[in-house]
């Protein structure tokens, strides 16, 4: 069994995640409380915890996810 290591999210990273999430939801008219919104949030948090901490990369991931929902 392989263990996935997830790092804790710092306050600055949490702010970054919130901004990327809010912008993506607004651009793609995603209700934040909808299943699509929840899935987007979970994937962004997990991606950040696994090392994807660059704003541009998180935004690109969010755009791909939103366009392919």
GROMACS .gro file of C-alpha atoms in nm:
model
   69
    1UNK     CA    1   0.000   0.000   0.000
    2UNK     CA    2   0.139   0.338  -0.102
    3UNK     CA    3   0.095   0.635   0.132
    4UNK     CA    4   0.022   0.975  -0.018
    5UNK     CA    5   0.198   1.254   0.165
    6UNK     CA    6   0.007   1.579   0.188
    7UNK     CA    7   0.163   1.887   0.337
    8UNK     CA    8  -0.037   2.125   0.558
    9UNK     CA    9  -0.168   2.440   0.392
   10UNK     CA   10  -0.029   2.769   0.524
   11UNK     CA   11  -0.243   3.083   0.563
   12UNK     CA   12  -0.079   3.239   0.254
   13UNK     CA   13  -0.146   2.926   0.051
   14UNK     CA   14  -0.505   2.921   0.173
   15UNK     CA   15  -0.548   3.280   0.051
   16UNK     CA   16  -0.401   3.182  -0.286
   17UNK     CA   17  -0.634   2.882  -0.313
   18UNK     CA   18  -0.936   3.097  -0.225
   19UNK     CA   19  -0.846   3.354  -0.490
   20UNK     CA   20  -0.793   3.094  -0.764
   21UNK     CA   21  -1.115   2.915  -0.664
   22UNK     CA   22  -1.322   3.236  -0.651
   23UNK     CA   23  -1.189   3.362  -0.986
   24UNK     CA   24  -1.245   3.029  -1.159
   25UNK     CA   25  -1.598   2.992  -1.023
   26UNK     CA   26  -1.684   3.346  -1.134
   27UNK     CA   27  -1.537   3.301  -1.483
   28UNK     CA   28  -1.714   2.971  -1.544
   29UNK     CA   29  -2.035   3.042  -1.350
   30UNK     CA   30  -1.976   2.757  -1.108
   31UNK     CA   31  -2.182   2.761  -0.790
   32UNK     CA   32  -1.925   2.722  -0.513
   33UNK     CA   33  -2.154   2.491  -0.315
   34UNK     CA   34  -2.236   2.269  -0.614
   35UNK     CA   35  -2.074   1.930  -0.673
   36UNK     CA   36  -1.855   2.092  -0.944
   37UNK     CA   37  -1.747   2.365  -0.702
   38UNK     CA   38  -1.670   2.115  -0.429
   39UNK     CA   39  -1.472   1.893  -0.667
   40UNK     CA   40  -1.273   2.192  -0.791
   41UNK     CA   41  -1.190   2.297  -0.435
   42UNK     CA   42  -1.081   1.947  -0.333
   43UNK     CA   43  -0.858   1.901  -0.638
   44UNK     CA   44  -0.696   2.242  -0.588
   45UNK     CA   45  -0.624   2.175  -0.220
   46UNK     CA   46  -0.484   1.828  -0.290
   47UNK     CA   47  -0.271   1.961  -0.576
   48UNK     CA   48  -0.126   2.232  -0.355
   49UNK     CA   49  -0.057   1.982  -0.078
   50UNK     CA   50   0.130   1.762  -0.325
   51UNK     CA   51   0.357   2.049  -0.427
   52UNK     CA   52   0.175   2.250  -0.695
   53UNK     CA   53   0.219   2.586  -0.523
   54UNK     CA   54   0.272   2.817  -0.819
   55UNK     CA   55  -0.024   3.050  -0.881
   56UNK     CA   56  -0.003   3.021  -1.261
   57UNK     CA   57  -0.003   2.641  -1.246
   58UNK     CA   58  -0.297   2.634  -1.006
   59UNK     CA   59  -0.488   2.874  -1.232
   60UNK     CA   60  -0.412   2.662  -1.538
   61UNK     CA   61  -0.528   2.348  -1.358
   62UNK     CA   62  -0.846   2.521  -1.240
   63UNK     CA   63  -0.921   2.641  -1.595
   64UNK     CA   64  -0.877   2.291  -1.738
   65UNK     CA   65  -1.099   2.140  -1.470
   66UNK     CA   66  -1.369   2.405  -1.516
   67UNK     CA   67  -1.370   2.370  -1.894
   68UNK     CA   68  -1.393   1.991  -1.880
   69UNK     CA   69  -1.662   1.952  -1.613
   0.00000   0.00000   0.00000
